[in-house]
Short mmCIF file of N, CA, C and O in Angstrom, two decimals:
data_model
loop_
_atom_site.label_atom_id
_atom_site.label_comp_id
_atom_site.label_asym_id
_atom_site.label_seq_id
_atom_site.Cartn_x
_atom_site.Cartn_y
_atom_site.Cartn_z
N UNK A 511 18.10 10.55 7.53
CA UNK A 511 17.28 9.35 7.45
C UNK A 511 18.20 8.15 7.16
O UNK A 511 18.94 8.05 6.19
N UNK A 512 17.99 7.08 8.39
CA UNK A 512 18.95 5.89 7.83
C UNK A 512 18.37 5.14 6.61
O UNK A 512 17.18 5.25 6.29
N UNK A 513 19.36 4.29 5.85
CA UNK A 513 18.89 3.91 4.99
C UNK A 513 18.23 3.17 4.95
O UNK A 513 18.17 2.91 3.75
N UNK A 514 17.33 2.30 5.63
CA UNK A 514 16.91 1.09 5.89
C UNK A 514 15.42 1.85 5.90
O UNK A 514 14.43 1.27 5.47
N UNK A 515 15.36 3.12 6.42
CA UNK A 515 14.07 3.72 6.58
C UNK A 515 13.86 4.56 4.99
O UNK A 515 12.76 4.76 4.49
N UNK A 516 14.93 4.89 4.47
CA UNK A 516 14.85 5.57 3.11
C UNK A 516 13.95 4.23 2.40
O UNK A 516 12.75 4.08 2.17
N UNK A 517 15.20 3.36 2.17
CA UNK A 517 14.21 2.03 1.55
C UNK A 517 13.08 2.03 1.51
O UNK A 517 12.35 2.30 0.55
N UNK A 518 12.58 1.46 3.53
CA UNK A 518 11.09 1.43 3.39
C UNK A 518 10.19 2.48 2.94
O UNK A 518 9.06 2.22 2.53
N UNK A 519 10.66 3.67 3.00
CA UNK A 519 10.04 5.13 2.62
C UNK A 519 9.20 5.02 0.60
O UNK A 519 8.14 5.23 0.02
N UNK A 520 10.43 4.63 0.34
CA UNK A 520 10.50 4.55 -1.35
C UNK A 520 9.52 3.09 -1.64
O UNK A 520 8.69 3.04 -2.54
N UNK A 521 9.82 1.94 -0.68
CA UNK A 521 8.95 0.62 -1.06
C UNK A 521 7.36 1.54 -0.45
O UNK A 521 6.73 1.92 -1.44
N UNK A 522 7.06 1.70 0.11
CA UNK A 522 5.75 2.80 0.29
C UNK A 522 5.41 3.28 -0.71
O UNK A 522 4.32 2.92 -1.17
N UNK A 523 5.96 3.97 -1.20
CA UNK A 523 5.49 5.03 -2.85
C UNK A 523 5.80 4.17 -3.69
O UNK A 523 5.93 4.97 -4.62
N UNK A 524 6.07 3.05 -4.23
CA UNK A 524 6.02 2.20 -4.73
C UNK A 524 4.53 1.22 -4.98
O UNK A 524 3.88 0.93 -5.99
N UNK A 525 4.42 0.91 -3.53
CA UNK A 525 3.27 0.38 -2.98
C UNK A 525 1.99 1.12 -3.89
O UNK A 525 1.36 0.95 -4.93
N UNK A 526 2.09 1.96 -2.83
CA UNK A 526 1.26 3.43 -3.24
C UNK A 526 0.66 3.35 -4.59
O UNK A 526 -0.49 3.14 -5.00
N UNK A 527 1.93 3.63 -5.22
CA UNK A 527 1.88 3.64 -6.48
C UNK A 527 0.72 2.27 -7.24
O UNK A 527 -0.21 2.50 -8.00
N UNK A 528 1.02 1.35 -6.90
CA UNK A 528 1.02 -0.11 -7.63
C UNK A 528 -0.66 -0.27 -7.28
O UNK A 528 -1.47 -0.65 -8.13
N UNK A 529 -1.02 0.12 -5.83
CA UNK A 529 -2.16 0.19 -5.66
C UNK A 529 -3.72 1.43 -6.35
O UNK A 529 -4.95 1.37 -6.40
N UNK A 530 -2.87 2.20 -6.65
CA UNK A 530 -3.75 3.53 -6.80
C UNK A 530 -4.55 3.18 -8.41
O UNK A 530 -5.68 3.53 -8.76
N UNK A 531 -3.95 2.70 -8.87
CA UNK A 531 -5.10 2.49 -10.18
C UNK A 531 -4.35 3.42 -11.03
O UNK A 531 -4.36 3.22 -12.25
N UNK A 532 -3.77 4.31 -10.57
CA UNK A 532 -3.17 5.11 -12.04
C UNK A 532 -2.41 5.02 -12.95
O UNK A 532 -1.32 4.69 -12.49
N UNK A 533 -2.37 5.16 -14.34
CA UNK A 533 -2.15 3.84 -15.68
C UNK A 533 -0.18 4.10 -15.83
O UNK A 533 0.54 3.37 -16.51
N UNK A 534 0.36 5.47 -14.90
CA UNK A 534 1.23 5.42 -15.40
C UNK A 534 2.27 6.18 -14.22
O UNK A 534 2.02 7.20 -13.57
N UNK A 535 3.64 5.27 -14.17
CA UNK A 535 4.53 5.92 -13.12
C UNK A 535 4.05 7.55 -12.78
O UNK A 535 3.44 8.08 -11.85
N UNK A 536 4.75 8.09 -14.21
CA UNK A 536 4.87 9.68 -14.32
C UNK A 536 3.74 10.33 -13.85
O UNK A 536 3.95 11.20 -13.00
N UNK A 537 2.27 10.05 -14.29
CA UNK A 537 1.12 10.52 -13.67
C UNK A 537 1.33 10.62 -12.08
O UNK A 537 1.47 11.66 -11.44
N UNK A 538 1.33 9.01 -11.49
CA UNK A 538 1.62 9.38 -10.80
C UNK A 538 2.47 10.15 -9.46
O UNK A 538 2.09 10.59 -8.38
N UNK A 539 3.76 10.05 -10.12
CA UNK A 539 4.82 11.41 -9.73
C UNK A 539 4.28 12.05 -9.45
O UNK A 539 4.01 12.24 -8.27
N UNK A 540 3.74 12.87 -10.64
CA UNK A 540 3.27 14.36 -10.63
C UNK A 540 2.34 14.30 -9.60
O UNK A 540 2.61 15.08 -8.69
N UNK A 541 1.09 13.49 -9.39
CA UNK A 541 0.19 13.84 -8.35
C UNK A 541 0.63 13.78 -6.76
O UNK A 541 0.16 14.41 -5.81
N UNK A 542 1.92 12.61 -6.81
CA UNK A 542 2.41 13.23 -5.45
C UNK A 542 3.30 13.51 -5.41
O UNK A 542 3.99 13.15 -4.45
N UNK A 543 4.03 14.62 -6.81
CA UNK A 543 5.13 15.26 -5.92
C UNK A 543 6.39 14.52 -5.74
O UNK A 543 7.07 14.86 -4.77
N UNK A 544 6.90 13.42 -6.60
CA UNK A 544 7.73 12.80 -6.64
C UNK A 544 8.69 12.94 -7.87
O UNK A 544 8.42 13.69 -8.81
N UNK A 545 10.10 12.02 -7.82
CA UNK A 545 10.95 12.48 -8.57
C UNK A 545 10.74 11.48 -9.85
O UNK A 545 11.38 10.43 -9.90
N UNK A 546 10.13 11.73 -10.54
CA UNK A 546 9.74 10.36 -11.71
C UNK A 546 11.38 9.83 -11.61
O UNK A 546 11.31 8.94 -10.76
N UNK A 547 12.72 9.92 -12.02
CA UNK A 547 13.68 9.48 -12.22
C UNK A 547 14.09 8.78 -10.77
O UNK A 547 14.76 7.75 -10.92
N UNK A 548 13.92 9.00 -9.96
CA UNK A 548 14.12 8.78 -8.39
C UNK A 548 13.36 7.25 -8.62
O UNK A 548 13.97 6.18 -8.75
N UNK A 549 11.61 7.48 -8.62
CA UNK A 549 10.92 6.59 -8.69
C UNK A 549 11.45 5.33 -9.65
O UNK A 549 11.53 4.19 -9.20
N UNK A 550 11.81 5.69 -11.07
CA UNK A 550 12.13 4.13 -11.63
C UNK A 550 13.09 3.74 -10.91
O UNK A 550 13.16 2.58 -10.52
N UNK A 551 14.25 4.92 -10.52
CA UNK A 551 15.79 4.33 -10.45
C UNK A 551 15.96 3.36 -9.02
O UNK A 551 16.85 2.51 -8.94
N UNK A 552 14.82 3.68 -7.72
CA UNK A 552 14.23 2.99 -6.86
C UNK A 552 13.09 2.00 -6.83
O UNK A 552 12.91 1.19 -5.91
N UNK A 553 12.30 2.11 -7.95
CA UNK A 553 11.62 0.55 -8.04
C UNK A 553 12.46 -0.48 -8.89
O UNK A 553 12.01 -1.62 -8.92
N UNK A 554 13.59 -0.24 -9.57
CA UNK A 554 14.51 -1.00 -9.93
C UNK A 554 15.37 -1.60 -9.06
O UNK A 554 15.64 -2.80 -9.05
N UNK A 555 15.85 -0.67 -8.23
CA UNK A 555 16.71 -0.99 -7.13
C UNK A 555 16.38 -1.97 -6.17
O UNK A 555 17.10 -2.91 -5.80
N UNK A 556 14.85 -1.58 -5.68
CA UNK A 556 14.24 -2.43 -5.00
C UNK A 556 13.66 -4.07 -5.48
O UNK A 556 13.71 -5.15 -4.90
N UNK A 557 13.30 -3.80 -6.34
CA UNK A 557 13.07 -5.21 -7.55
C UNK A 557 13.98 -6.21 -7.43
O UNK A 557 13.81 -7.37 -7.06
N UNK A 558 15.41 -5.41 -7.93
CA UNK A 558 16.82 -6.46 -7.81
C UNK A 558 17.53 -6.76 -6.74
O UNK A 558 18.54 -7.45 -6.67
N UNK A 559 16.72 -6.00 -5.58
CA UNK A 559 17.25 -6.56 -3.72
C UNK A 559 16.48 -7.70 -3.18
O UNK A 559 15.30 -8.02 -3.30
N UNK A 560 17.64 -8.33 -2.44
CA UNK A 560 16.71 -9.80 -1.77
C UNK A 560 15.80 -8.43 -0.95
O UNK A 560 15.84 -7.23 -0.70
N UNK A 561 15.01 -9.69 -0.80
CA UNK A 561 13.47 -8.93 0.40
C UNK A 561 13.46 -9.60 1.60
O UNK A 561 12.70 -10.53 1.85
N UNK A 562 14.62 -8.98 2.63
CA UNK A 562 14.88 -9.27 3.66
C UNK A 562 14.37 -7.70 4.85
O UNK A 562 14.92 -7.36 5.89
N UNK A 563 13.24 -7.10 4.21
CA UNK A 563 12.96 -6.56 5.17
C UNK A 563 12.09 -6.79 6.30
O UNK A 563 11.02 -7.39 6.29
N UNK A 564 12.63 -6.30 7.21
CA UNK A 564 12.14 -6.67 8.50
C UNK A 564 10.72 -5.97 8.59
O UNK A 564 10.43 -4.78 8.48
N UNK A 565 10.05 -6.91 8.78
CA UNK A 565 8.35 -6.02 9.24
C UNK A 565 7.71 -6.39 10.64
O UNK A 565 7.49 -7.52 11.07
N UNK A 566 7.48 -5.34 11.16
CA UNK A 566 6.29 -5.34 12.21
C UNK A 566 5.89 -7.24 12.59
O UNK A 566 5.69 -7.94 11.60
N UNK A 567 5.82 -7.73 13.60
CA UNK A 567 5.29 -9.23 13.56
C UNK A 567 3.83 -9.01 13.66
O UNK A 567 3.06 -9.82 13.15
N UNK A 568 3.44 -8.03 14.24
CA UNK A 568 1.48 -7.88 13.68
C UNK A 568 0.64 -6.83 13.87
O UNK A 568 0.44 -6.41 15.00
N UNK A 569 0.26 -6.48 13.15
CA UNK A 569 -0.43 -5.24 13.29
C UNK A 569 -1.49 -5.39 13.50
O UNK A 569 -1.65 -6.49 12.98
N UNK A 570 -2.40 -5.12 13.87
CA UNK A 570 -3.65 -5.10 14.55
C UNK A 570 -4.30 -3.64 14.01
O UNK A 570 -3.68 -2.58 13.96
N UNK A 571 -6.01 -3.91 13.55
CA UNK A 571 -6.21 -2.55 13.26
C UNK A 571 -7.65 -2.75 13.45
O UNK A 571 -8.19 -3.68 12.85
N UNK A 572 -8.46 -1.81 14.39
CA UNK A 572 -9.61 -1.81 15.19
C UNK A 572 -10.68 -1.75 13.96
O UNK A 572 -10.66 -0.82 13.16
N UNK A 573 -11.81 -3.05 13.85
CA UNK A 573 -12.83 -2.54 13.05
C UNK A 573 -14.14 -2.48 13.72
O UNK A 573 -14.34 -3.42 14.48
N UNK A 574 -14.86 -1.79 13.65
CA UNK A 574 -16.18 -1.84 14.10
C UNK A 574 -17.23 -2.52 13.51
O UNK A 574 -17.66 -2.12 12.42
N UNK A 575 -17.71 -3.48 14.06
CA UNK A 575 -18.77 -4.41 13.86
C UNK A 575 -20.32 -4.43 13.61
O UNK A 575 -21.20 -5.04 13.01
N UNK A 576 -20.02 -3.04 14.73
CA UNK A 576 -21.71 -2.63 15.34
C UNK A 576 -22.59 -2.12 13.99
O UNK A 576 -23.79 -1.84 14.09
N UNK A 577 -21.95 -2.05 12.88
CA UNK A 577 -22.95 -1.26 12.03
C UNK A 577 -23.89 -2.32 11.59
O UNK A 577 -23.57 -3.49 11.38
N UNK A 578 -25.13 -1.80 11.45
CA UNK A 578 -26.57 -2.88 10.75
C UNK A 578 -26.01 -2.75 9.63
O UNK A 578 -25.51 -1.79 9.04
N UNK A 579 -26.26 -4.62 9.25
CA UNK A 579 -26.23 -5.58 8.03
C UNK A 579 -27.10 -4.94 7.06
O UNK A 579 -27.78 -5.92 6.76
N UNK A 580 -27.56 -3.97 6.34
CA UNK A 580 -28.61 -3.20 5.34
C UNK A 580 -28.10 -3.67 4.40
O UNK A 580 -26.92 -4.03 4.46
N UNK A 581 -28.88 -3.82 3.20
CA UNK A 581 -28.67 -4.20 2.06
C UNK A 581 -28.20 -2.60 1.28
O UNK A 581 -28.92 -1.69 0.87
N UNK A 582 -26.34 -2.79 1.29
CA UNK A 582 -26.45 -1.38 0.34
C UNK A 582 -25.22 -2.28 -0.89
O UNK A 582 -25.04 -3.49 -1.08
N UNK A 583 -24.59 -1.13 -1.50
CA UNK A 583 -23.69 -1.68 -2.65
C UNK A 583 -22.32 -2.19 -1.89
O UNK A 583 -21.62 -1.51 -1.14
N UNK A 584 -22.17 -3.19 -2.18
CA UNK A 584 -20.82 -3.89 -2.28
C UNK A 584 -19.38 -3.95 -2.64
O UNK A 584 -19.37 -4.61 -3.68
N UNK A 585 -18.27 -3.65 -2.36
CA UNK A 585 -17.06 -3.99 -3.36
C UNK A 585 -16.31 -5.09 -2.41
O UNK A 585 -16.06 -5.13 -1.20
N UNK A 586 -16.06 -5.94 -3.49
CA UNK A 586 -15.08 -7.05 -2.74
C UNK A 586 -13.78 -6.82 -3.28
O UNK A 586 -13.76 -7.04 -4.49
N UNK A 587 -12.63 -6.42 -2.77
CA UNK A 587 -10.97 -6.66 -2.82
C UNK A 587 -10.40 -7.61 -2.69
O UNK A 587 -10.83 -8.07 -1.63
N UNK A 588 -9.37 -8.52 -3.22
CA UNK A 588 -8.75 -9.22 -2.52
C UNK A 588 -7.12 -8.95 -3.01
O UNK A 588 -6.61 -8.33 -3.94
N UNK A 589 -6.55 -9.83 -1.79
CA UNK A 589 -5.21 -9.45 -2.01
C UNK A 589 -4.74 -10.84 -1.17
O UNK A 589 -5.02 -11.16 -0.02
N UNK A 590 -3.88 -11.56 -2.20
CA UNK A 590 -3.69 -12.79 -2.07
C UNK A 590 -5.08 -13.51 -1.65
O UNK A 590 -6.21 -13.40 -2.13
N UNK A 591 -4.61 -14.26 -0.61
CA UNK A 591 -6.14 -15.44 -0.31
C UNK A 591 -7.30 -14.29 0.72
O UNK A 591 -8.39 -14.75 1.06
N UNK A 592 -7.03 -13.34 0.98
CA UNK A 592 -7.73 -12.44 1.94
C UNK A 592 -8.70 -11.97 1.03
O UNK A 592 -8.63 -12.25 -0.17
N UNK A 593 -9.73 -11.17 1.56
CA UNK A 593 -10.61 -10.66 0.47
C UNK A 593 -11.35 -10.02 1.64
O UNK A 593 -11.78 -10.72 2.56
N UNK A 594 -11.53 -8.61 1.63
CA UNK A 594 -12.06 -7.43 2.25
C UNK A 594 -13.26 -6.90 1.56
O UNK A 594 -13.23 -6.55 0.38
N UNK A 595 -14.56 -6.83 2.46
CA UNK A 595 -15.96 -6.28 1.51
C UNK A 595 -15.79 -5.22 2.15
O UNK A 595 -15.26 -5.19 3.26
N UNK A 596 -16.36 -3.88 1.33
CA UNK A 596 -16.34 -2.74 0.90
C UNK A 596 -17.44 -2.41 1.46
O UNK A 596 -18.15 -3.17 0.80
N UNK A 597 -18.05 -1.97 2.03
CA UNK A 597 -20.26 -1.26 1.82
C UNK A 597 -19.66 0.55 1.64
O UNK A 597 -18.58 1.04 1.96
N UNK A 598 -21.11 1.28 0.88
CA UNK A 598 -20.65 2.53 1.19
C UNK A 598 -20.59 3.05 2.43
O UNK A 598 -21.13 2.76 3.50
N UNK A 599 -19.47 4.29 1.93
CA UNK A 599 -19.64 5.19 3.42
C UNK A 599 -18.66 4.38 4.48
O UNK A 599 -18.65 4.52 5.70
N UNK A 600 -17.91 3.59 3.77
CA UNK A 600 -16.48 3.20 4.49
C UNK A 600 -15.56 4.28 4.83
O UNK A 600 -15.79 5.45 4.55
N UNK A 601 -14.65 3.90 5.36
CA UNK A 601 -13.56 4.76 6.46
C UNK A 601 -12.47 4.56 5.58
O UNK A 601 -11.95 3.44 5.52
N UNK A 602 -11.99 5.65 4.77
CA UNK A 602 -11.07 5.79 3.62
C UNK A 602 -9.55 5.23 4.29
O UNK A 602 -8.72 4.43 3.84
N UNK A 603 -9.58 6.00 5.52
CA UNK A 603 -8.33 5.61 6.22
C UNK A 603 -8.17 4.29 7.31
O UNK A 603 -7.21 3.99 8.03
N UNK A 604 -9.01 3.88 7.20
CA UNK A 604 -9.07 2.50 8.26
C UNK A 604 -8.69 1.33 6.51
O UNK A 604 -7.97 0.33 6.48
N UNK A 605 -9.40 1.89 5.38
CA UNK A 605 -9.26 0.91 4.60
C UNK A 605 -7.67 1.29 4.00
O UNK A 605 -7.08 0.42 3.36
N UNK A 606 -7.09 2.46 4.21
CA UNK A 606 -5.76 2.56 3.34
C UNK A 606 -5.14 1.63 4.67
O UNK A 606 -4.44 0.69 4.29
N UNK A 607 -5.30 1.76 6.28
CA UNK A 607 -4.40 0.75 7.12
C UNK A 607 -4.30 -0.65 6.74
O UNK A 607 -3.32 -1.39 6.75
N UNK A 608 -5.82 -0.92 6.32
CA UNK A 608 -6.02 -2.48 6.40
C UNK A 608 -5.06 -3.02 5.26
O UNK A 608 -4.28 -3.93 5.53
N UNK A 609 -5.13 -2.36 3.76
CA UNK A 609 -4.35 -2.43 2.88
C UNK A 609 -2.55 -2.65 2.89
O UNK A 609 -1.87 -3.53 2.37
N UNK A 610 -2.20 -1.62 3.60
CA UNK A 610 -1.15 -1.66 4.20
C UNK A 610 -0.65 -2.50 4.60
O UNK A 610 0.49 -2.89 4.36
N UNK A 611 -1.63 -3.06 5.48
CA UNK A 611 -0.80 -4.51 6.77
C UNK A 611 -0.69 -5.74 5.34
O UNK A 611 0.34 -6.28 4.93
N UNK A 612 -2.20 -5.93 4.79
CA UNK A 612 -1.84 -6.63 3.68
C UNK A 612 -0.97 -6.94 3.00
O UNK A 612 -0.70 -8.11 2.71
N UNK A 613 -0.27 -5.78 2.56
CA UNK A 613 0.90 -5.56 1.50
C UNK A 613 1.96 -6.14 2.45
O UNK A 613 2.59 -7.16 2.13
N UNK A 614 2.13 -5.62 3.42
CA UNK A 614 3.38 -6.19 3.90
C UNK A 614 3.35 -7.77 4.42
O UNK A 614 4.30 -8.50 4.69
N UNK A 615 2.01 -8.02 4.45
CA UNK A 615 1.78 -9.43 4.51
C UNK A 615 1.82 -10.64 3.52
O UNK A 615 2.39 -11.72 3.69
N UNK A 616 1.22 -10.30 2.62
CA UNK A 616 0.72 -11.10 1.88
C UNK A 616 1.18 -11.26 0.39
O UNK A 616 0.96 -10.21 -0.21
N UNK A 617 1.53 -11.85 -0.09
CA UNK A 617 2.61 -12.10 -1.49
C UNK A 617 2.34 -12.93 -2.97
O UNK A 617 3.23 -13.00 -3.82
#
């Protein structure tokens, strides 16, 4: 693996990390299987590097519209000036993409 892809690999589980809600590095290690010492010694690393990584110029990610407006429960996200509503019975993995493009977007 070149290094440029190791990087982005580790800024991912980083990400990951920062997003998941869980109160603590090590927890989350353990749930995926990561090297807790790896993890600080690479969110340090990454912290103290300019952020000259190169990203994607746009990602595009298909949402479907067609569903009826029903009155059900709500969650609103935001991330920077963006802000994504939630209804139940969302698409776990359309919302981890949308998140994604975010992160690498938005600061």
């Amino acid at each position: 693996m070149l290094l440029d892809e190791r990087k982005q690999m580790w800024q991912d589980r980083i990400d990951a990390y920062k997003s998941s809600g869980v109160p603590s590095v090590k927890a989350w290690c353990k749930q995926n299987q990561v090297g807790v010492q790896s993890m600080y010694s690479w969110m340090k690393r990454l912290e103290t590097e300019p952020t000259h990584v190169a990203y994607p110029l746009t990602q595009w990610v298909a949402i479907d519209s067609s569903n009826s407006m029903e009155e059900t429960p709500t969650l609103t996200v935001k991330v920077g000036d963006v802000s994504i509503e939630i209804k139940e019975g969302f698409s776990h993995s359309l919302f981890n993409e949308v998140l994604q493009v975010l992160q690498s977007h938005v600061k």
